[in-house]
Structures are given as C-alpha cells and as structure tokens.
PDB file of C-alpha atoms and ligand atoms in Angstrom:
ATOM      1  CA  MET C   1     -39.309  56.727  34.439  1.00 85.00           C
ATOM      2  CA  ASP C   2     -40.369  55.556  37.902  1.00 96.00           C
ATOM      3  CA  VAL C   3     -43.399  53.557  36.790  1.00 98.00           C
ATOM      4  CA  GLY C   4     -44.467  52.576  40.318  1.00 98.00           C
ATOM      5  CA  LYS C   5     -44.365  56.192  41.461  1.00 98.00           C
ATOM      6  CA  ASN C   6     -46.392  57.311  38.435  1.00 98.00           C
ATOM      7  CA  ILE C   7     -49.067  54.723  39.172  1.00 98.00           C
ATOM      8  CA  ARG C   8     -49.288  55.781  42.815  1.00 98.00           C
ATOM      9  CA  GLU C   9     -49.635  59.418  41.771  1.00 98.00           C
ATOM     10  CA  PHE C  10     -52.514  58.551  39.451  1.00 98.00           C
ATOM     11  CA  GLN C  11     -54.176  56.506  42.201  1.00 95.00           C
ATOM     12  CA  GLN C  12     -54.017  59.545  44.463  1.00 96.00           C
ATOM     13  CA  LYS C  13     -55.164  62.195  42.026  1.00 96.00           C
ATOM     14  CA  LEU C  14     -57.920  60.423  40.078  1.00 98.00           C
ATOM     15  CA  PRO C  15     -61.516  60.850  41.253  1.00 97.00           C
ATOM     16  CA  LYS C  16     -62.953  57.604  42.657  1.00 96.00           C
ATOM     17  CA  ASN C  17     -65.337  57.124  39.722  1.00 96.00           C
ATOM     18  CA  VAL C  18     -62.566  57.240  37.096  1.00 98.00           C
ATOM     19  CA  LYS C  19     -60.742  54.016  36.266  1.00 98.00           C
ATOM     20  CA  LEU C  20     -57.188  54.007  34.986  1.00 98.00           C
ATOM     21  CA  VAL C  21     -56.320  51.745  32.061  1.00 98.00           C
ATOM     22  CA  ALA C  22     -52.519  51.559  31.956  1.00 98.00           C
ATOM     23  CA  VAL C  23     -51.630  51.336  28.270  1.00 98.00           C
ATOM     24  CA  SER C  24     -48.631  49.022  28.221  1.00 98.00           C
ATOM     25  CA  LYS C  25     -48.266  48.650  24.435  1.00 97.00           C
ATOM     26  CA  THR C  26     -44.646  48.158  23.308  1.00 95.00           C
ATOM     27  CA  LYS C  27     -43.475  47.935  26.945  1.00 96.00           C
ATOM     28  CA  PRO C  28     -41.742  44.784  28.201  1.00 96.00           C
ATOM     29  CA  ASN C  29     -43.234  42.515  30.861  1.00 98.00           C
ATOM     30  CA  GLU C  30     -40.792  43.676  33.585  1.00 97.00           C
ATOM     31  CA  VAL C  31     -42.086  47.212  33.188  1.00 97.00           C
ATOM     32  CA  VAL C  32     -45.718  46.065  33.273  1.00 98.00           C
ATOM     33  CA  MET C  33     -44.861  44.251  36.525  1.00 98.00           C
ATOM     34  CA  GLU C  34     -43.549  47.472  38.076  1.00 98.00           C
ATOM     35  CA  ALA C  35     -46.997  48.972  37.559  1.00 98.00           C
ATOM     36  CA  TYR C  36     -48.658  45.773  38.787  1.00 98.00           C
ATOM     37  CA  HIS C  37     -46.639  45.804  42.009  1.00 98.00           C
ATOM     38  CA  ALA C  38     -47.727  49.392  42.590  1.00 98.00           C
ATOM     39  CA  GLY C  39     -51.321  48.090  42.572  1.00 98.00           C
ATOM     40  CA  GLN C  40     -52.353  48.563  38.935  1.00 98.00           C
ATOM     41  CA  LYS C  41     -54.601  45.719  37.728  1.00 98.00           C
ATOM     42  CA  ILE C  42     -56.092  47.062  34.471  1.00 98.00           C
ATOM     43  CA  PHE C  43     -53.881  47.151  31.384  1.00 98.00           C
ATOM     44  CA  GLY C  44     -54.599  47.995  27.755  1.00 98.00           C
ATOM     45  CA  GLU C  45     -52.959  46.821  24.534  1.00 98.00           C
ATOM     46  CA  ASN C  46     -53.732  47.592  20.904  1.00 97.00           C
ATOM     47  CA  LYS C  47     -52.195  44.568  19.154  1.00 98.00           C
ATOM     48  CA  VAL C  48     -53.822  41.156  19.430  1.00 98.00           C
ATOM     49  CA  GLN C  49     -50.596  39.206  19.513  1.00 98.00           C
ATOM     50  CA  ASP C  50     -49.006  41.432  22.183  1.00 98.00           C
ATOM     51  CA  LEU C  51     -52.129  41.207  24.317  1.00 98.00           C
ATOM     52  CA  ARG C  52     -52.122  37.438  24.040  1.00 98.00           C
ATOM     53  CA  GLU C  53     -48.418  37.127  24.919  1.00 98.00           C
ATOM     54  CA  LYS C  54     -48.724  39.418  27.923  1.00 98.00           C
ATOM     55  CA  TYR C  55     -51.854  37.623  29.116  1.00 98.00           C
ATOM     56  CA  GLU C  56     -50.035  34.297  28.992  1.00 98.00           C
ATOM     57  CA  ALA C  57     -46.895  35.520  30.744  1.00 98.00           C
ATOM     58  CA  LEU C  58     -48.317  37.783  33.442  1.00 98.00           C
ATOM     59  CA  PRO C  59     -50.442  37.322  36.614  1.00 98.00           C
ATOM     60  CA  LYS C  60     -53.967  36.059  36.054  1.00 98.00           C
ATOM     61  CA  ASP C  61     -55.663  38.718  38.161  1.00 98.00           C
ATOM     62  CA  ILE C  62     -54.837  41.356  35.538  1.00 98.00           C
ATOM     63  CA  GLU C  63     -57.844  42.692  33.606  1.00 98.00           C
ATOM     64  CA  TRP C  64     -56.805  42.967  29.973  1.00 98.00           C
ATOM     65  CA  HIS C  65     -58.476  45.579  27.808  1.00 98.00           C
ATOM     66  CA  PHE C  66     -58.161  45.626  24.048  1.00 98.00           C
ATOM     67  CA  ILE C  67     -58.056  49.282  22.981  1.00 98.00           C
ATOM     68  CA  GLY C  68     -57.101  49.140  19.294  1.00 96.00           C
ATOM     69  CA  HIS C  69     -58.855  48.421  16.052  1.00 96.00           C
ATOM     70  CA  LEU C  70     -59.905  44.767  16.142  1.00 97.00           C
ATOM     71  CA  GLN C  71     -60.080  42.703  12.961  1.00 97.00           C
ATOM     72  CA  THR C  72     -62.853  40.106  12.905  1.00 98.00           C
ATOM     73  CA  ASN C  73     -60.457  37.253  12.065  1.00 98.00           C
ATOM     74  CA  LYS C  74     -58.435  37.950  15.243  1.00 98.00           C
ATOM     75  CA  VAL C  75     -61.272  38.057  17.771  1.00 98.00           C
ATOM     76  CA  LYS C  76     -60.798  34.367  18.545  1.00 98.00           C
ATOM     77  CA  TYR C  77     -57.324  34.964  20.002  1.00 98.00           C
ATOM     78  CA  ILE C  78     -58.551  37.311  22.723  1.00 98.00           C
ATOM     79  CA  ALA C  79     -62.088  35.999  23.283  1.00 98.00           C
ATOM     80  CA  PRO C  80     -61.049  33.536  26.022  1.00 98.00           C
ATOM     81  CA  PHE C  81     -59.827  36.252  28.379  1.00 98.00           C
ATOM     82  CA  ALA C  82     -60.343  39.889  27.242  1.00 98.00           C
ATOM     83  CA  SER C  83     -62.266  41.733  29.932  1.00 98.00           C
ATOM     84  CA  LEU C  84     -63.227  44.781  27.853  1.00 98.00           C
ATOM     85  CA  ILE C  85     -63.022  45.543  24.124  1.00 98.00           C
ATOM     86  CA  HIS C  86     -62.991  49.334  23.743  1.00 98.00           C
ATOM     87  CA  ALA C  87     -63.254  50.027  20.050  1.00 97.00           C
ATOM     88  CA  VAL C  88     -66.229  48.218  18.532  1.00 98.00           C
ATOM     89  CA  ASP C  89     -67.492  50.147  15.531  1.00 96.00           C
ATOM     90  CA  SER C  90     -69.656  47.750  13.521  1.00 97.00           C
ATOM     91  CA  LEU C  91     -72.430  45.212  13.941  1.00 98.00           C
ATOM     92  CA  LYS C  92     -70.290  42.778  11.977  1.00 98.00           C
ATOM     93  CA  LEU C  93     -67.519  42.944  14.593  1.00 98.00           C
ATOM     94  CA  LEU C  94     -70.003  42.727  17.462  1.00 98.00           C
ATOM     95  CA  LYS C  95     -71.507  39.577  15.937  1.00 98.00           C
ATOM     96  CA  VAL C  96     -68.101  37.914  15.688  1.00 98.00           C
ATOM     97  CA  ILE C  97     -67.284  38.844  19.289  1.00 98.00           C
ATOM     98  CA  ASP C  98     -70.641  37.363  20.326  1.00 98.00           C
ATOM     99  CA  LYS C  99     -69.931  34.121  18.487  1.00 98.00           C
ATOM    100  CA  GLU C 100     -66.415  33.738  19.901  1.00 98.00           C
ATOM    101  CA  ALA C 101     -67.593  34.640  23.411  1.00 98.00           C
ATOM    102  CA  ALA C 102     -70.253  31.907  23.161  1.00 98.00           C
ATOM    103  CA  LYS C 103     -67.596  29.354  22.164  1.00 98.00           C
ATOM    104  CA  ASN C 104     -65.788  30.253  25.383  1.00 98.00           C
ATOM    105  CA  SER C 105     -69.014  30.246  27.433  1.00 98.00           C
ATOM    106  CA  ARG C 106     -68.460  33.910  28.242  1.00 98.00           C
ATOM    107  CA  LYS C 107     -70.155  37.229  27.915  1.00 98.00           C
ATOM    108  CA  ILE C 108     -67.700  39.892  26.743  1.00 98.00           C
ATOM    109  CA  ASP C 109     -68.038  43.560  27.694  1.00 98.00           C
ATOM    110  CA  CYS C 110     -67.644  45.995  24.793  1.00 98.00           C
ATOM    111  CA  LEU C 111     -67.690  49.736  24.189  1.00 98.00           C
ATOM    112  CA  LEU C 112     -68.921  51.373  21.005  1.00 98.00           C
ATOM    113  CA  GLN C 113     -66.302  53.605  19.406  1.00 98.00           C
ATOM    114  CA  PHE C 114     -67.373  57.010  18.107  1.00 98.00           C
ATOM    115  CA  HIS C 115     -65.645  59.292  15.659  1.00 97.00           C
ATOM    116  CA  ILE C 116     -65.485  62.587  17.535  1.00 96.00           C
ATOM    117  CA  ALA C 117     -62.216  64.070  16.222  1.00 94.00           C
ATOM    118  CA  GLN C 118     -61.759  66.382  13.265  1.00 90.00           C
ATOM    119  CA  GLU C 119     -59.028  64.140  11.907  1.00 85.00           C
ATOM    120  CA  GLU C 120     -59.966  61.806   9.102  1.00 83.00           C
ATOM    121  CA  THR C 121     -59.997  58.213  10.287  1.00 77.00           C
ATOM    122  CA  LYS C 122     -61.882  55.200   9.161  1.00 73.00           C
ATOM    123  CA  PHE C 123     -62.615  54.145  12.734  1.00 89.00           C
ATOM    124  CA  GLY C 124     -65.558  55.053  14.904  1.00 95.00           C
ATOM    125  CA  MET C 125     -69.281  55.391  14.296  1.00 96.00           C
ATOM    126  CA  SER C 126     -71.624  58.333  14.093  1.00 96.00           C
ATOM    127  CA  LEU C 127     -74.627  58.560  16.405  1.00 97.00           C
ATOM    128  CA  GLU C 128     -76.904  57.590  13.500  1.00 97.00           C
ATOM    129  CA  GLU C 129     -74.871  54.463  12.767  1.00 97.00           C
ATOM    130  CA  ALA C 130     -74.967  53.476  16.432  1.00 98.00           C
ATOM    131  CA  LYS C 131     -78.724  53.980  16.576  1.00 98.00           C
ATOM    132  CA  SER C 132     -79.262  51.757  13.588  1.00 97.00           C
ATOM    133  CA  LEU C 133     -76.977  49.105  15.118  1.00 98.00           C
ATOM    134  CA  LEU C 134     -78.673  49.213  18.527  1.00 98.00           C
ATOM    135  CA  GLY C 135     -82.154  49.263  17.046  1.00 97.00           C
ATOM    136  CA  SER C 136     -81.594  46.228  14.829  1.00 98.00           C
ATOM    137  CA  ASP C 137     -83.114  42.789  15.436  1.00 97.00           C
ATOM    138  CA  GLU C 138     -79.705  41.265  14.893  1.00 98.00           C
ATOM    139  CA  PHE C 139     -78.320  43.243  17.807  1.00 98.00           C
ATOM    140  CA  SER C 140     -81.149  42.177  20.127  1.00 96.00           C
ATOM    141  CA  GLY C 141     -80.328  38.574  19.287  1.00 97.00           C
ATOM    142  CA  LEU C 142     -76.750  38.805  20.617  1.00 98.00           C
ATOM    143  CA  LYS C 143     -76.539  37.096  24.000  1.00 97.00           C
ATOM    144  CA  ASN C 144     -72.817  36.905  24.641  1.00 98.00           C
ATOM    145  CA  VAL C 145     -71.817  40.552  24.374  1.00 98.00           C
ATOM    146  CA  ALA C 146     -72.665  43.349  26.789  1.00 98.00           C
ATOM    147  CA  VAL C 147     -72.418  46.901  25.458  1.00 98.00           C
ATOM    148  CA  CYS C 148     -71.237  48.815  28.523  1.00 98.00           C
ATOM    149  CA  GLY C 149     -70.669  52.296  27.144  1.00 98.00           C
ATOM    150  CA  VAL C 150     -68.784  54.407  24.622  1.00 98.00           C
ATOM    151  CA  MET C 151     -65.207  55.216  23.662  1.00 98.00           C
ATOM    152  CA  GLY C 152     -63.575  57.959  21.634  1.00 98.00           C
ATOM    153  CA  MET C 153     -60.405  59.870  20.870  1.00 97.00           C
ATOM    154  CA  ALA C 154     -60.234  63.634  20.593  1.00 96.00           C
ATOM    155  CA  THR C 155     -58.270  65.517  17.950  1.00 95.00           C
ATOM    156  CA  TYR C 156     -54.560  65.690  18.731  1.00 94.00           C
ATOM    157  CA  THR C 157     -54.255  69.451  19.195  1.00 94.00           C
ATOM    158  CA  ASN C 158     -53.285  72.106  21.734  1.00 95.00           C
ATOM    159  CA  ASP C 159     -56.648  73.779  21.209  1.00 97.00           C
ATOM    160  CA  GLU C 160     -58.293  72.946  24.526  1.00 97.00           C
ATOM    161  CA  ASN C 161     -61.671  74.269  23.449  1.00 97.00           C
ATOM    162  CA  GLN C 162     -61.752  71.908  20.525  1.00 97.00           C
ATOM    163  CA  VAL C 163     -60.810  68.926  22.703  1.00 97.00           C
ATOM    164  CA  ARG C 164     -63.362  69.917  25.337  1.00 98.00           C
ATOM    165  CA  LYS C 165     -66.041  70.175  22.666  1.00 97.00           C
ATOM    166  CA  GLU C 166     -65.271  66.689  21.360  1.00 97.00           C
ATOM    167  CA  PHE C 167     -65.273  65.052  24.786  1.00 98.00           C
ATOM    168  CA  THR C 168     -68.546  66.797  25.589  1.00 98.00           C
ATOM    169  CA  MET C 169     -69.953  65.445  22.328  1.00 98.00           C
ATOM    170  CA  LEU C 170     -69.066  61.896  23.424  1.00 98.00           C
ATOM    171  CA  HIS C 171     -70.660  62.461  26.817  1.00 98.00           C
ATOM    172  CA  ASN C 172     -73.837  63.624  25.049  1.00 98.00           C
ATOM    173  CA  ILE C 173     -73.812  60.563  22.799  1.00 98.00           C
ATOM    174  CA  PHE C 174     -73.523  58.392  25.907  1.00 98.00           C
ATOM    175  CA  GLN C 175     -76.545  60.091  27.469  1.00 98.00           C
ATOM    176  CA  VAL C 176     -78.686  59.783  24.345  1.00 98.00           C
ATOM    177  CA  LEU C 177     -77.905  56.080  24.015  1.00 98.00           C
ATOM    178  CA  LYS C 178     -78.415  55.499  27.724  1.00 98.00           C
ATOM    179  CA  SER C 179     -81.883  57.018  27.672  1.00 98.00           C
ATOM    180  CA  ASP C 180     -82.973  55.617  24.287  1.00 97.00           C
ATOM    181  CA  TYR C 181     -81.574  52.062  24.452  1.00 97.00           C
ATOM    182  CA  PHE C 182     -80.147  51.256  27.887  1.00 97.00           C
ATOM    183  CA  SER C 183     -82.450  52.928  30.405  1.00 96.00           C
ATOM    184  CA  SER C 184     -83.127  49.601  32.109  1.00 93.00           C
ATOM    185  CA  CYS C 185     -79.537  48.335  31.822  1.00 92.00           C
ATOM    186  CA  ASN C 186     -77.389  48.901  34.912  1.00 94.00           C
ATOM    187  CA  SER C 187     -74.162  48.030  33.152  1.00 95.00           C
ATOM    188  CA  PHE C 188     -74.230  50.769  30.497  1.00 98.00           C
ATOM    189  CA  THR C 189     -71.993  53.064  32.524  1.00 98.00           C
ATOM    190  CA  GLU C 190     -68.632  53.682  30.863  1.00 98.00           C
ATOM    191  CA  ILE C 191     -67.245  56.634  28.927  1.00 98.00           C
ATOM    192  CA  SER C 192     -63.707  55.727  27.861  1.00 98.00           C
ATOM    193  CA  MET C 193     -61.963  58.970  26.916  1.00 98.00           C
ATOM    194  CA  GLY C 194     -58.722  60.729  27.769  1.00 98.00           C
ATOM    195  CA  MET C 195     -55.078  59.864  27.129  1.00 98.00           C
ATOM    196  CA  SER C 196     -51.765  61.192  28.518  1.00 98.00           C
ATOM    197  CA  HIS C 197     -52.033  64.641  26.960  1.00 96.00           C
ATOM    198  CA  ASP C 198     -55.758  65.266  27.422  1.00 97.00           C
ATOM    199  CA  TYR C 199     -57.106  63.189  30.333  1.00 98.00           C
ATOM    200  CA  PRO C 200     -57.748  66.180  32.656  1.00 98.00           C
ATOM    201  CA  LEU C 201     -60.129  67.652  30.066  1.00 98.00           C
ATOM    202  CA  ALA C 202     -61.740  64.239  29.559  1.00 98.00           C
ATOM    203  CA  ILE C 203     -62.402  63.891  33.291  1.00 98.00           C
ATOM    204  CA  GLU C 204     -63.955  67.354  33.385  1.00 98.00           C
ATOM    205  CA  ALA C 205     -66.238  66.258  30.548  1.00 98.00           C
ATOM    206  CA  GLY C 206     -67.391  63.115  32.375  1.00 98.00           C
ATOM    207  CA  SER C 207     -64.895  60.372  31.523  1.00 98.00           C
ATOM    208  CA  THR C 208     -65.190  57.220  33.641  1.00 98.00           C
ATOM    209  CA  MET C 209     -62.159  55.496  32.180  1.00 98.00           C
ATOM    210  CA  ILE C 210     -58.901  57.058  30.974  1.00 98.00           C
ATOM    211  CA  ARG C 211     -56.351  55.216  28.838  1.00 98.00           C
ATOM    212  CA  VAL C 212     -52.867  56.390  29.757  1.00 98.00           C
ATOM    213  CA  GLY C 213     -49.596  55.126  28.301  1.00 98.00           C
ATOM    214  CA  SER C 214     -46.669  57.528  27.996  1.00 97.00           C
ATOM    215  CA  SER C 215     -47.384  59.467  31.210  1.00 98.00           C
ATOM    216  CA  ILE C 216     -46.937  56.216  33.122  1.00 98.00           C
ATOM    217  CA  PHE C 217     -44.372  54.299  31.104  1.00 97.00           C
ATOM    218  CA  GLY C 218     -42.494  57.023  29.208  1.00 94.00           C
ATOM    219  CA  GLU C 219     -42.434  57.649  25.493  1.00 91.00           C
ATOM    220  CA  ARG C 220     -42.784  54.611  23.268  1.00 88.00           C
ATOM    221  CA  VAL C 221     -39.908  53.571  21.026  1.00 80.00           C
ATOM    222  CA  TYR C 222     -41.076  51.606  17.986  1.00 78.00           C
TER     223      TYR C 222
HETATM  224  C1  PLP O 301     -51.723  54.337  22.705  1.00 58.99           C
HETATM  225  C2  PLP O 301     -53.126  54.602  23.062  1.00 58.99           C
HETATM  226  C3  PLP O 301     -53.451  55.279  24.243  1.00 58.99           C
HETATM  227  C4  PLP O 301     -52.415  55.840  25.209  1.00 58.99           C
HETATM  228  O1  PLP O 301     -51.720  56.910  24.634  1.00 58.99           O
HETATM  229  P1  PLP O 301     -50.730  57.850  25.489  1.00 58.99           P
HETATM  230  O2  PLP O 301     -50.720  59.117  24.726  1.00 58.99           O
HETATM  231  O3  PLP O 301     -49.419  57.170  25.503  1.00 58.99           O
HETATM  232  O4  PLP O 301     -51.314  57.995  26.841  1.00 58.99           O
HETATM  233  C5  PLP O 301     -54.796  55.453  24.546  1.00 58.99           C
HETATM  234  N1  PLP O 301     -55.762  54.998  23.727  1.00 58.99           N
HETATM  235  C6  PLP O 301     -55.499  54.344  22.591  1.00 58.99           C
HETATM  236  C7  PLP O 301     -56.626  53.852  21.738  1.00 58.99           C
HETATM  237  C8  PLP O 301     -54.174  54.132  22.214  1.00 58.99           C
HETATM  238  O5  PLP O 301     -53.916  53.473  21.069  1.00 58.99           O
END
C-alpha cells in the first residue's frame, strides 16, 4: 500500500465540501505518519486507548476524531483533546462528555449517531429518540458540548439501492433536525457517512465527512 499516494488521490478526487477522516485504527504510528506527510491532518480511531496513545506520540496539529462506541467511564481519557466524537447515541453519554469537557475548559463537538442499517445493532438512535433528546431541558442545559451534525453506517451489502436509501434517510434526518432544532445554529453542518466500500454513494447522498480506513491503509489485520 502506498499510503501517501492514496491520500493524494483522495485529496484530488473529493469534492471541496467533503472532509476525509483517515481511519487509522490498528495501524502503527509510522504508517499514520506517511498519511500525515502527504497532508492528511484528520484521523479517526475507535478504541479509547489507541486514540490516546496515538495522540500522545504524534504531531499536535492532528485533529483526532473518535468514531467508535464510547463508554461513559472512558470519556475522561479523550476529553482533553478529542476534536470530534462521531457516535453519540444517548443523553447520558452527552451529559458525561459535557461534564468532562467542562473539567478541561473545553467545548467538545459531537455528532448524533443514527441507526439507518437493516442490521441489528444496539448502537444509534431513531429520529424520535433524537427529538426527545434535543427537546429536553437537560439538553438545553449542556454548555460544553456542541452537536454539529449526524453520523451513520449503512448496511454492509452489494445492494446499492439499499445503501443509497439508507444514506438518503440520514440526510433527511439531518434536514429535519436542522430545521426543527438548529435553524439558528451555524455549526450544525456535518453528515458523517461513507466508508471504503460505499463512500461514493454517501457523497451522492450529501455526505460532508467520509471515514475511510482500508482504502487508504490496506486491510486491517487483527
Ligand atoms: C473502521 C471504521 C471505518 C472505516 O472502515 P473502512 O471500511 O476500513 O473504510 C469507518 N467508520 C467506522 C465507525 C469504523 O469503525
């Protein structure tokens, strides 16, 4: 894998309004640095400890995104530096992020995760759950988190129509929330959707942020 070349190809082909999160999970620091030297500054990890270790070892101008399921008891380890938390799916988690952000005198950007795939998973909210979260007094009281958009994962399938339908659903959710809860908020802008195998469809459906691992770094070996 020529990681630098892959990054440069993405830089050339992505529309200007779509950000690339390079998903470096399981990849060693030297490989992350190949992407960094090609100009990549946004990286994503899905394990708290790996994120923390990479943050400590690597250049400080990297923006670290947490893209996995975050347990409330681990928020404190990433609160000092995480620049975006992609997969927030409960008020409980949002409240802990708010508290830990306050301890660090920060405001942390978050995305709400939605369950758009057919696959059974415990992660991700429905539109109704998000509405009840966003409409609650508890949510209005949170001063150290900024909800900046939505995130989701499509079904892992070759059926392009299905994937397109799910990404379109997430785009619609974004628009409903934007008009009902964030119409006067300039920072509610992000739709994080699309991975190595489906990012072209995600971009067609309005993605502003794709999360790409194996197409940049090669297959992961666990
Ligand atoms: C691993 C992962 C990705 C990247 O997956 P690839 O198929 O390697 O591009 C994107 N999003 C999330 C949430 C992930 O866990």
